PDB file of C-alpha atoms in Angstrom:
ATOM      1  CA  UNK A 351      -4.751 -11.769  -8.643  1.00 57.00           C
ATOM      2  CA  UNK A 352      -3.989 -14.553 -10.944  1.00 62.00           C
ATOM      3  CA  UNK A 353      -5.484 -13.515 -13.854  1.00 65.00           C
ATOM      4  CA  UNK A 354      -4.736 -10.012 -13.587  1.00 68.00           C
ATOM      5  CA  UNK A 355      -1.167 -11.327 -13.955  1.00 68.00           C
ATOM      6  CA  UNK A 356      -1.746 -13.363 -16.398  1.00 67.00           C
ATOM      7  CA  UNK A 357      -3.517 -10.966 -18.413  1.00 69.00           C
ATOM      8  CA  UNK A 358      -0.285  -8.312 -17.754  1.00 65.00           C
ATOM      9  CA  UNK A 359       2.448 -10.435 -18.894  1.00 64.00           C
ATOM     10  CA  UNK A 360       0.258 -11.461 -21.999  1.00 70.00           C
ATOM     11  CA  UNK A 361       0.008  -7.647 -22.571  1.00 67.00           C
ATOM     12  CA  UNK A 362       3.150  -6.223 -21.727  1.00 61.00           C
ATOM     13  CA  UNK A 363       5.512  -9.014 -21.328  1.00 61.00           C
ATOM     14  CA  UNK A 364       7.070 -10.588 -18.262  1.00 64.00           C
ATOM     15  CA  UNK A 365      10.210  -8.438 -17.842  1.00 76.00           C
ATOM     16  CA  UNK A 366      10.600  -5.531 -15.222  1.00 86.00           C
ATOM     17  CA  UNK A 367      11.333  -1.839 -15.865  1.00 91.00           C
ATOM     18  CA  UNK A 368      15.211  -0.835 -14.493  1.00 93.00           C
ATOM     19  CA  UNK A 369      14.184   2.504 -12.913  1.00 93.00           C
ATOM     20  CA  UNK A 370      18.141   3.037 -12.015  1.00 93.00           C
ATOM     21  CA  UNK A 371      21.327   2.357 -12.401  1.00 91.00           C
ATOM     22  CA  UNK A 372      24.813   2.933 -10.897  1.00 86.00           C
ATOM     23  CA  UNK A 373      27.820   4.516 -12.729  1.00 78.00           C
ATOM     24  CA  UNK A 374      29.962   2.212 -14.463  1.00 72.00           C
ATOM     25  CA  UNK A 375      27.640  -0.464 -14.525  1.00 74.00           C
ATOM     26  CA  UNK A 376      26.955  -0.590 -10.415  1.00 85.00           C
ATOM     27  CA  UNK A 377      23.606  -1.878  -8.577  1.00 91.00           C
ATOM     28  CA  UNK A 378      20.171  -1.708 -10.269  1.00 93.00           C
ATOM     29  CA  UNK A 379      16.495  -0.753  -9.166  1.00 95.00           C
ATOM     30  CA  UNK A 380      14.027  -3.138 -10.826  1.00 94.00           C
ATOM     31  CA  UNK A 381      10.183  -2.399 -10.347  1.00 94.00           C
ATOM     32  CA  UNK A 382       7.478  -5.038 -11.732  1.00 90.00           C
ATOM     33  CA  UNK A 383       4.188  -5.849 -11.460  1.00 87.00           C
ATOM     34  CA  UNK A 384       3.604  -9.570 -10.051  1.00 85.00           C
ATOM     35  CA  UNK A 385       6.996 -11.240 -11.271  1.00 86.00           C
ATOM     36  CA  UNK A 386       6.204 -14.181 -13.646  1.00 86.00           C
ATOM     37  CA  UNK A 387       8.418 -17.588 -12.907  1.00 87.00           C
ATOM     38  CA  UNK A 388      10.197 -16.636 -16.352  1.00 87.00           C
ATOM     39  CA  UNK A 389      11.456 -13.579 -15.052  1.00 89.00           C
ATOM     40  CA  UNK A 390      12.472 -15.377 -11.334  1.00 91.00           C
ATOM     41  CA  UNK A 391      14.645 -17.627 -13.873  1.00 91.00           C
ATOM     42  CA  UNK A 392      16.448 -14.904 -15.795  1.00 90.00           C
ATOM     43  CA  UNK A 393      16.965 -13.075 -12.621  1.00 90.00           C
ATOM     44  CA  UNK A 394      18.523 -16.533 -11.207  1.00 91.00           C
ATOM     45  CA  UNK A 395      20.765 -16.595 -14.082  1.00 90.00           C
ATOM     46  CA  UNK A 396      22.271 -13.219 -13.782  1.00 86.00           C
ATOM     47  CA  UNK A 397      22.339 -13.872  -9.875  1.00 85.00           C
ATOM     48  CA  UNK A 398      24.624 -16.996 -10.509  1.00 81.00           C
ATOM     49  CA  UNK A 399      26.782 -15.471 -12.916  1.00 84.00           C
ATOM     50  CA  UNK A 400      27.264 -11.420 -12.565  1.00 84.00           C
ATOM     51  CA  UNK A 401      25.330 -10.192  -9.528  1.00 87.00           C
ATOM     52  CA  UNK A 402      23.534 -10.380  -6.565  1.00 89.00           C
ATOM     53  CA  UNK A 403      19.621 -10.313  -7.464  1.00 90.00           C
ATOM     54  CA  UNK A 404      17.878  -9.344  -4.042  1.00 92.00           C
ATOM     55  CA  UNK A 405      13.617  -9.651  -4.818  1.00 93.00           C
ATOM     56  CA  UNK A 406      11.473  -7.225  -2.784  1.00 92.00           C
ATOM     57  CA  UNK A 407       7.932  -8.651  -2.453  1.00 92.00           C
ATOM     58  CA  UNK A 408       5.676  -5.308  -1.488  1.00 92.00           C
ATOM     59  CA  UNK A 409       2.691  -7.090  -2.179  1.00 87.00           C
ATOM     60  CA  UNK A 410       0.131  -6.526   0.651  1.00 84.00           C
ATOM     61  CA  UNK A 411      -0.255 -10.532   1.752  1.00 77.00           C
ATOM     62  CA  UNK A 412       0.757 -12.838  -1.256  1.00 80.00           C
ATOM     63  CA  UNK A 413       4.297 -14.803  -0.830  1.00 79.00           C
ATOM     64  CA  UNK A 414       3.574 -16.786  -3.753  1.00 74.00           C
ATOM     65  CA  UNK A 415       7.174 -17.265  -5.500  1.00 83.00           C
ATOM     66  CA  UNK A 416       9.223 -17.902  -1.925  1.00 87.00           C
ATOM     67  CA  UNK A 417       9.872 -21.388  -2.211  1.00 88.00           C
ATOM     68  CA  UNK A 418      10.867 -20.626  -5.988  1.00 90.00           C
ATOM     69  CA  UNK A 419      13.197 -18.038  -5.283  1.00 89.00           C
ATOM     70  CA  UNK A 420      14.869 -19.917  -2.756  1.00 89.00           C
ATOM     71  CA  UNK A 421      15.177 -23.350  -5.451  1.00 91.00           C
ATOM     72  CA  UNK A 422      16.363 -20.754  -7.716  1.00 91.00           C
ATOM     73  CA  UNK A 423      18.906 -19.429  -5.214  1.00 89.00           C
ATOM     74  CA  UNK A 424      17.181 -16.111  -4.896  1.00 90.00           C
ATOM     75  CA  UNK A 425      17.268 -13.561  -1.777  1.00 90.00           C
ATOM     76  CA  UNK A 426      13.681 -12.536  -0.961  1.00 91.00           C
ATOM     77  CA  UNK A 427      12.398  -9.805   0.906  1.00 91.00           C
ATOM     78  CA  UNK A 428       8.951  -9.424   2.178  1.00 91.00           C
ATOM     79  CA  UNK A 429       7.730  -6.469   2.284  1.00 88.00           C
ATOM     80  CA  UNK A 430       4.091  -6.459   2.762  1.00 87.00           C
ATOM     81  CA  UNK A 431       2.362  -3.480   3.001  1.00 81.00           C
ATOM     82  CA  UNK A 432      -0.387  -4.738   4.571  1.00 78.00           C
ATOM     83  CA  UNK A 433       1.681  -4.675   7.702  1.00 85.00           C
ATOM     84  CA  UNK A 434       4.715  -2.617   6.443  1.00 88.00           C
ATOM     85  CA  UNK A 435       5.051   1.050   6.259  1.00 90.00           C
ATOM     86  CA  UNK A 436       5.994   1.789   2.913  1.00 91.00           C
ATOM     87  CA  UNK A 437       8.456   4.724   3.558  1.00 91.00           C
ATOM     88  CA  UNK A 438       9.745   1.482   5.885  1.00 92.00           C
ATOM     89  CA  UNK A 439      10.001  -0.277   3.200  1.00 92.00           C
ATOM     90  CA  UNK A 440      11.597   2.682   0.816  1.00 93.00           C
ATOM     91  CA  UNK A 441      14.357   3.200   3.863  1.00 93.00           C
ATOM     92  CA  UNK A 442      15.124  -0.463   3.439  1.00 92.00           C
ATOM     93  CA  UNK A 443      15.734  -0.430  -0.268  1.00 93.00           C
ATOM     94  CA  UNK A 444      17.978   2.742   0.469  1.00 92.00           C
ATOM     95  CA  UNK A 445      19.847   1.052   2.730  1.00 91.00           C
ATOM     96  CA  UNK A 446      20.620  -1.629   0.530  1.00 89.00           C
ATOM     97  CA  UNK A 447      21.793   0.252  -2.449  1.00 87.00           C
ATOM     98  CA  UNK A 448      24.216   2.274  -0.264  1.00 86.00           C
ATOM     99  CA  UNK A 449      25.836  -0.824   0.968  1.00 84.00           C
ATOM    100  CA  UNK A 450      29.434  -1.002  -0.299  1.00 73.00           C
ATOM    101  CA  UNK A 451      29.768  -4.897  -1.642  1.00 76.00           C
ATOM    102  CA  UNK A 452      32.281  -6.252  -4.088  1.00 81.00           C
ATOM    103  CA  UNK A 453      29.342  -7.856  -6.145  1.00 86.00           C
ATOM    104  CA  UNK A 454      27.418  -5.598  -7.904  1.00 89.00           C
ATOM    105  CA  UNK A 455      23.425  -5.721  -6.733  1.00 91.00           C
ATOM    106  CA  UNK A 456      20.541  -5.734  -8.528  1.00 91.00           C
ATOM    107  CA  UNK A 457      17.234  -4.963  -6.563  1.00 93.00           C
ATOM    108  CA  UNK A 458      13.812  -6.291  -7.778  1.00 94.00           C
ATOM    109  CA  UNK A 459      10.868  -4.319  -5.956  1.00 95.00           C
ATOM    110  CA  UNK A 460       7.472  -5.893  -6.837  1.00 91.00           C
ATOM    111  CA  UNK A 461       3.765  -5.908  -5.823  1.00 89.00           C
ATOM    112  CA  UNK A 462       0.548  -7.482  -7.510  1.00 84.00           C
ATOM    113  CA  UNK A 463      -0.040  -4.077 -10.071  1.00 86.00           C
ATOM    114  CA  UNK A 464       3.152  -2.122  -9.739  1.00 89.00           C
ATOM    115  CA  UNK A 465       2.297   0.710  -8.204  1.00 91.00           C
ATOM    116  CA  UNK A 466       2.993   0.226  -4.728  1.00 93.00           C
ATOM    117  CA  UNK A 467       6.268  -0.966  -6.071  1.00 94.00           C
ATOM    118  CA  UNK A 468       7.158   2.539  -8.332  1.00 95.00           C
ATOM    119  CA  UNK A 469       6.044   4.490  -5.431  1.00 95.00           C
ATOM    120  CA  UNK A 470       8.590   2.397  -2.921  1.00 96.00           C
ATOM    121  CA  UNK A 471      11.647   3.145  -5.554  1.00 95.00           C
ATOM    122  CA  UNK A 472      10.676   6.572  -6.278  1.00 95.00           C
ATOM    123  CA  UNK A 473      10.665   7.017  -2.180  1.00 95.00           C
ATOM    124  CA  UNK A 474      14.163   5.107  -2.568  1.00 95.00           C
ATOM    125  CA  UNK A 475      16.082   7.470  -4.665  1.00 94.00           C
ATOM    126  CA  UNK A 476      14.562  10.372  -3.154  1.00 94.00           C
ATOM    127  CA  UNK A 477      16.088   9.293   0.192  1.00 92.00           C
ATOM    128  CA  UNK A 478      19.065   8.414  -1.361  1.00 89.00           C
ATOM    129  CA  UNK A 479      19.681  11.794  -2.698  1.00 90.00           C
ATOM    130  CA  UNK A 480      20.052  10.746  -6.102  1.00 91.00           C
ATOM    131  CA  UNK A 481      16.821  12.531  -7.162  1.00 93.00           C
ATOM    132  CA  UNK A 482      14.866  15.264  -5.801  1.00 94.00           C
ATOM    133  CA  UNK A 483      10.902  13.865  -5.668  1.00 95.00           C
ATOM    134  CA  UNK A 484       9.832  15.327  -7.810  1.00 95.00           C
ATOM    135  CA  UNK A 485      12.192  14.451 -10.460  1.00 95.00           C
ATOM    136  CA  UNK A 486      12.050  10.315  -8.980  1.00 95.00           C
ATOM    137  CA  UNK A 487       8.470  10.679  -9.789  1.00 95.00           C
ATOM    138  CA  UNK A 488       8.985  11.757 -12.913  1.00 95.00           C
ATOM    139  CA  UNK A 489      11.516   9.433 -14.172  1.00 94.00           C
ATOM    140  CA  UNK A 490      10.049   6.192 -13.283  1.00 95.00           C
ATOM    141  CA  UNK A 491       7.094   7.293 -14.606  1.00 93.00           C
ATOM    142  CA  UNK A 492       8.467   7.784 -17.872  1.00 93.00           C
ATOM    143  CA  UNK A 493       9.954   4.742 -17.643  1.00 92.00           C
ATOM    144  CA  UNK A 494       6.994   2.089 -16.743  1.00 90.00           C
ATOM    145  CA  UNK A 495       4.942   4.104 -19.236  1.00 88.00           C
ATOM    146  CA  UNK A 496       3.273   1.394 -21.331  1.00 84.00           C
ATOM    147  CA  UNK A 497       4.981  -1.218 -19.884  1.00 83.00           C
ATOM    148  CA  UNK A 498       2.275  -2.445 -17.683  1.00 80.00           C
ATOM    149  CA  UNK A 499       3.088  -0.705 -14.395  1.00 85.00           C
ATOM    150  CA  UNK A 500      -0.090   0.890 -12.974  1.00 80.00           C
ATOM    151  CA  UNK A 501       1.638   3.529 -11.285  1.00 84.00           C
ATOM    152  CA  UNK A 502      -0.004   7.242 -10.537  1.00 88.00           C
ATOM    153  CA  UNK A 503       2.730   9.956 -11.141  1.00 90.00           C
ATOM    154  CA  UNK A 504       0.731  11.720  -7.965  1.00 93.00           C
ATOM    155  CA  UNK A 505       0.911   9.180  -6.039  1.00 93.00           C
ATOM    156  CA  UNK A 506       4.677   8.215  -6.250  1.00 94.00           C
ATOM    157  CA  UNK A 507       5.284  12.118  -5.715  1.00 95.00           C
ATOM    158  CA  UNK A 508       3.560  12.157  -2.544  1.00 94.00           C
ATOM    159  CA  UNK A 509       5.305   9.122  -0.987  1.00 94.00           C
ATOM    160  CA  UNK A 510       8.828   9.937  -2.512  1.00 94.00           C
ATOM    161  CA  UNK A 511       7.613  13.777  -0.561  1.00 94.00           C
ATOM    162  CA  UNK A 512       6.763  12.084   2.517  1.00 93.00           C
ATOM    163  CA  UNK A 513       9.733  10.153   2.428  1.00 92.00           C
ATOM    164  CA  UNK A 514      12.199  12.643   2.238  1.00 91.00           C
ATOM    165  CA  UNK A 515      11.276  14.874   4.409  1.00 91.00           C
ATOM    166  CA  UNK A 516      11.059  12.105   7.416  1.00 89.00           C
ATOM    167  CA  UNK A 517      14.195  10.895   6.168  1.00 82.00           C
ATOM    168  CA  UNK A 518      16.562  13.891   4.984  1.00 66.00           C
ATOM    169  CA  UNK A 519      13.906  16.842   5.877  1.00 58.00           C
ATOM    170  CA  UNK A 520      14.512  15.505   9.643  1.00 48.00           C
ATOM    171  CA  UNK A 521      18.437  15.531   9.574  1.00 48.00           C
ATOM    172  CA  UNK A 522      18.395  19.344   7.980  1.00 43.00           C
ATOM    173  CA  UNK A 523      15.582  20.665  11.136  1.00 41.00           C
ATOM    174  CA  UNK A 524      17.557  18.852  13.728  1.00 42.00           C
ATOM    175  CA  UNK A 525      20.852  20.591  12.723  1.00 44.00           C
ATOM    176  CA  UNK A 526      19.222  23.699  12.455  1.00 42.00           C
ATOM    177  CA  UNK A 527      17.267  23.453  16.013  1.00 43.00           C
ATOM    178  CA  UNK A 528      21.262  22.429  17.245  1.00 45.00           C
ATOM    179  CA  UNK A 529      22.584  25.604  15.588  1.00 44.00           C
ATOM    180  CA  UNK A 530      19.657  27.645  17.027  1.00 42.00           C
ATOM    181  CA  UNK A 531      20.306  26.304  20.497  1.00 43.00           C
ATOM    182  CA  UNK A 532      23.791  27.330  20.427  1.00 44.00           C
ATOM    183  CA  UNK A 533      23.164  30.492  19.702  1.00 44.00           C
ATOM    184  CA  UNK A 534      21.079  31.250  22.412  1.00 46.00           C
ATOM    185  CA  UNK A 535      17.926  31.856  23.859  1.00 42.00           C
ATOM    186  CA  UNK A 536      17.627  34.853  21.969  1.00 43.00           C
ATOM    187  CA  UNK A 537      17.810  32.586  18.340  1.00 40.00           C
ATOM    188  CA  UNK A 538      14.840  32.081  16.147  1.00 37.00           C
ATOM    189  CA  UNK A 539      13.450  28.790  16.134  1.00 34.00           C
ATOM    190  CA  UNK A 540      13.713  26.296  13.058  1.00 34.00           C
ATOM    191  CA  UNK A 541      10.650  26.241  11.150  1.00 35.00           C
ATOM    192  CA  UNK A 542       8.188  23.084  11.753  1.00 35.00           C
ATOM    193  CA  UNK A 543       7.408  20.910   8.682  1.00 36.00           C
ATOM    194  CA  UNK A 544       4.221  21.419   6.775  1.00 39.00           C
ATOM    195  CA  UNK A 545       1.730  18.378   6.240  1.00 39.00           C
ATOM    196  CA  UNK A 546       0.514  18.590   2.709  1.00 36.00           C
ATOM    197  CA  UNK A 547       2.698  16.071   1.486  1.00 39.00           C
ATOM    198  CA  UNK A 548       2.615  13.684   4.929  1.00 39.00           C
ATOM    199  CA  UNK A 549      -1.029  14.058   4.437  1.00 38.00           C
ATOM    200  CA  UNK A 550      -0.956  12.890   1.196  1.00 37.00           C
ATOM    201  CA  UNK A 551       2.042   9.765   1.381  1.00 42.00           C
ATOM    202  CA  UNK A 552      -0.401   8.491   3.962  1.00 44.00           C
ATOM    203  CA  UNK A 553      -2.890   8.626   1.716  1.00 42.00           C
ATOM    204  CA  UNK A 554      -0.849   6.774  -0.865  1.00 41.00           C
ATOM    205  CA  UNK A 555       0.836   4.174   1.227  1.00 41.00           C
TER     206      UNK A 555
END
């Protein structure tokens, strides 16, 4: 793990890639690789002075940087998804970013390579409606290109997939199966959801 890191922020530098942002300067979606203590520190200064910096460790067992965060004042979420879901773990940075605050937010998702980490945010603004999947997938793609993120545009497609349709997929068959029960016995029945894409998110996460 360590020198995998280390050999990543030599390469590609120790900042993370901002995958979204809010009109008018609103909250932030961060993904990185392993966060260096450099990066912790920025994020610490920004937290102090501008906005709250929430850190979201998906990393599947390593809590390395907890007692650093909280010196540097920093919220920290674990995440691990070793024992985590990860569309969990996508629903939770959705719920986050819809939260109406006064203090603008700035969320950090990492894990030890990225990927886990791209595919969590991609999941998040699917849910969130701001992007269909396929377009999330595409996006943050295009934005950790080259920067050291070892993230599989497949991948993040099939969990951002998996996550919608659990997540919005599941509000739109309930209120159809309400509007066919009110019609009658006579109605048609909603249609079920296909697996392709379940199949695949599990595959993923």
């Amino acid at each position: 793990l360590v020198p995998e890191a280390l050999a990543r922020w030599c390469l590609y530098g120790t900042g993370g890639v901002e995958v979204y942002e809010g009109s008018g300067g609103g909250d932030k979606l961060v993904v990185c690789s392993l966060p260096s203590p450099s990066l912790l520190r920025s994020l610490a200064r920004v937290h102090r002075r501008t906005r709250r910096v929430v850190v979201f460790n998906a990393c599947r067992t390593w809590s390395g940087w907890d007692q650093l965060c909280t010196e540097l004042g920093l919220d920290v979420v674990n995440v691990h998804t070793g024992v985590v879901y990860i569309v969990d773990a996508a629903d939770e940075v959705h719920r986050r970013l819809s939260m109406a605050a006064e203090v603008p937010l700035t969320l950090v998702v990492s894990c030890e390579s990225g990927a886990v980490a791209a595919a969590i945010a991609c999941a998040a603004l699917a849910t969130a409606g701001i992007h269909e999947p396929a377009e999330a997938a595409a996006r943050v793609g295009r934005a950790c290109e080259g920067r050291g993120i070892a993230c599989k545009q497949s991948e993040m497609l099939a969990v951002a997939e998996l996550a919608d349709s659990l997540s919005n997929g599941g509000k739109r068959r309930a209120k159809k199966a309400g509007k066919a029960a009110a019609q009658g016995p006579g109605a048609a029945p909603a249609a079920a959801a296909q697996g392709p894409a379940a199949k695949a998110g599990a595959r993923a996460a």
